[in-house]
């Protein structure tokens, strides 16, 4: 190959790499971390969206240290890191150009995803993103709890599909 030509990576190549990598870091972090009870706490404790929203001011990733996290992961022998970009509570871990139209400010003001991605790259780690698209307990303030909710054909399901697609494009 010459110049900038690069072999296309196939799904099989990626799967083989992942199986060979064996060891990585999954960072499950978001609004739910404020309560210290796990990422399903809103659902398990049946916390209404209006109440759950009150946690937003308490979630402040000012102590985020992406370079230190990536360096530690690399030193431990990890080959990759994965971050939850949006969990089922709908909170975005980056300042999206496509915010939740139903909850003002329902995204991080700091680009946690971008900062961590750059740090992983610098440390020689691959980066992966977890984005919950089939469940969203905040969108339209009526929980999307199943595929049936998404394929109902309503205006809200079309709006949600557009919302998710805009995020995927940003993340890519």
XYZ file of C-alpha atoms in Angstrom:
172
model
C 0.000 0.000 0.000
C 1.160 3.495 -0.717
C 0.301 6.887 0.624
C -2.657 7.021 2.970
C -4.209 3.781 1.695
C -5.285 1.557 4.524
C -6.739 -1.934 4.605
C -10.433 -1.866 5.424
C -11.104 -3.399 8.828
C -13.811 -6.024 8.684
C -16.212 -7.025 11.430
C -14.256 -10.284 11.734
C -10.981 -8.344 12.156
C -12.537 -6.277 14.929
C -14.011 -9.311 16.676
C -10.663 -11.125 16.528
C -8.875 -8.069 17.908
C -11.402 -7.770 20.747
C -11.114 -11.463 21.665
C -7.319 -11.214 21.621
C -7.322 -7.969 23.657
C -9.088 -9.722 26.566
C -8.620 -6.896 29.079
C -10.168 -3.448 29.038
C -11.894 -0.822 31.140
C -15.646 -0.160 31.048
C -16.492 3.182 32.628
C -20.113 3.236 33.734
C -20.510 6.785 35.000
C -23.260 9.368 34.899
C -25.998 11.099 36.880
C -26.820 7.825 38.665
C -23.316 7.832 40.189
C -24.400 10.673 42.481
C -26.605 8.217 44.392
C -23.952 5.474 44.472
C -26.515 2.730 43.924
C -25.899 1.680 40.320
C -27.026 2.755 36.898
C -30.531 1.232 37.195
C -31.404 3.189 40.372
C -33.952 5.448 38.660
C -35.872 2.397 37.443
C -35.351 0.186 40.513
C -36.404 2.872 42.999
C -39.068 4.218 40.590
C -37.688 7.757 40.826
C -39.869 10.073 38.711
C -38.073 12.037 36.002
C -38.885 15.328 37.773
C -37.164 14.101 40.944
C -34.260 12.471 39.126
C -33.585 15.737 37.256
C -32.719 17.345 40.603
C -29.521 15.260 40.678
C -28.117 17.118 37.659
C -26.531 20.008 39.603
C -24.791 17.484 41.876
C -23.110 15.687 38.962
C -19.997 17.669 38.229
C -17.164 15.844 36.456
C -14.603 18.468 37.486
C -12.389 15.733 38.951
C -12.345 13.869 35.648
C -8.737 12.970 34.913
C -8.851 11.288 31.495
C -5.089 11.205 30.982
C -4.507 9.588 34.385
C -7.291 7.047 33.790
C -5.909 6.118 30.360
C -2.326 5.900 31.616
C -3.413 3.686 34.516
C -5.426 1.439 32.179
C -2.436 1.112 29.845
C -0.021 0.432 32.720
C -2.361 -2.325 33.952
C -2.155 -3.990 30.538
C -5.566 -2.965 29.257
C -6.032 -2.645 25.517
C -9.203 -0.570 25.380
C -11.615 1.634 27.273
C -15.387 1.960 26.863
C -17.447 4.846 28.250
C -21.193 5.070 28.738
C -22.070 8.010 26.497
C -25.800 7.798 27.330
C -27.382 5.330 29.692
C -31.099 4.602 30.107
C -31.638 7.799 32.112
C -30.970 9.687 28.868
C -28.184 11.912 30.238
C -25.519 12.702 27.621
C -21.869 12.610 28.652
C -20.893 15.243 26.091
C -22.277 18.689 25.180
C -24.307 17.529 22.183
C -25.499 19.890 19.480
C -28.730 17.868 19.749
C -29.835 18.158 23.386
C -32.860 16.408 24.851
C -35.789 18.553 23.673
C -37.792 17.645 26.777
C -35.274 18.249 29.581
C -33.161 21.368 29.480
C -29.478 20.852 30.272
C -29.704 17.047 30.250
C -26.094 16.708 29.132
C -22.629 17.229 30.533
C -21.196 20.694 30.082
C -17.755 19.105 29.826
C -16.924 16.817 26.889
C -16.246 13.671 28.924
C -16.449 11.467 25.808
C -14.050 13.574 23.739
C -11.520 14.080 26.514
C -11.439 10.396 27.378
C -11.183 9.426 23.694
C -8.179 11.684 23.154
C -6.506 10.374 26.311
C -7.103 6.749 25.277
C -5.627 7.431 21.844
C -2.559 9.108 23.355
C -2.050 6.129 25.689
C -2.277 3.674 22.776
C -5.691 2.303 23.766
C -8.702 1.733 21.581
C -11.879 3.520 22.560
C -15.428 2.236 22.524
C -18.771 3.880 23.212
C -21.843 2.489 24.936
C -25.010 4.347 23.962
C -28.414 3.177 25.179
C -30.834 3.648 22.333
C -33.502 1.054 23.081
C -34.220 2.348 26.574
C -34.586 5.986 27.572
C -36.422 6.889 30.760
C -36.332 10.642 30.113
C -37.282 11.261 26.502
C -40.730 12.898 26.239
C -40.972 12.263 30.001
C -42.642 8.964 29.146
C -40.164 6.106 29.491
C -39.131 4.188 26.411
C -38.833 0.754 27.974
C -39.040 -1.612 25.030
C -38.638 -1.961 21.301
C -42.448 -1.847 21.106
C -42.313 1.735 22.428
C -39.921 2.617 19.607
C -41.866 1.015 16.780
C -45.251 2.329 17.823
C -45.102 4.702 14.868
C -45.980 7.765 16.910
C -44.517 11.207 16.335
C -42.492 10.704 19.529
C -40.916 7.486 18.230
C -39.907 9.223 14.972
C -38.556 12.179 16.942
C -36.604 9.801 19.175
C -35.156 7.925 16.179
C -33.928 11.225 14.708
C -32.514 12.212 18.112
C -30.583 8.935 18.440
C -29.283 9.111 14.887
C -27.989 12.653 15.443
C -26.065 11.419 18.490
C -24.593 8.447 16.665
C -23.358 10.748 13.930
C -21.787 13.076 16.510
C -20.103 10.200 18.301
C -18.761 8.708 15.076
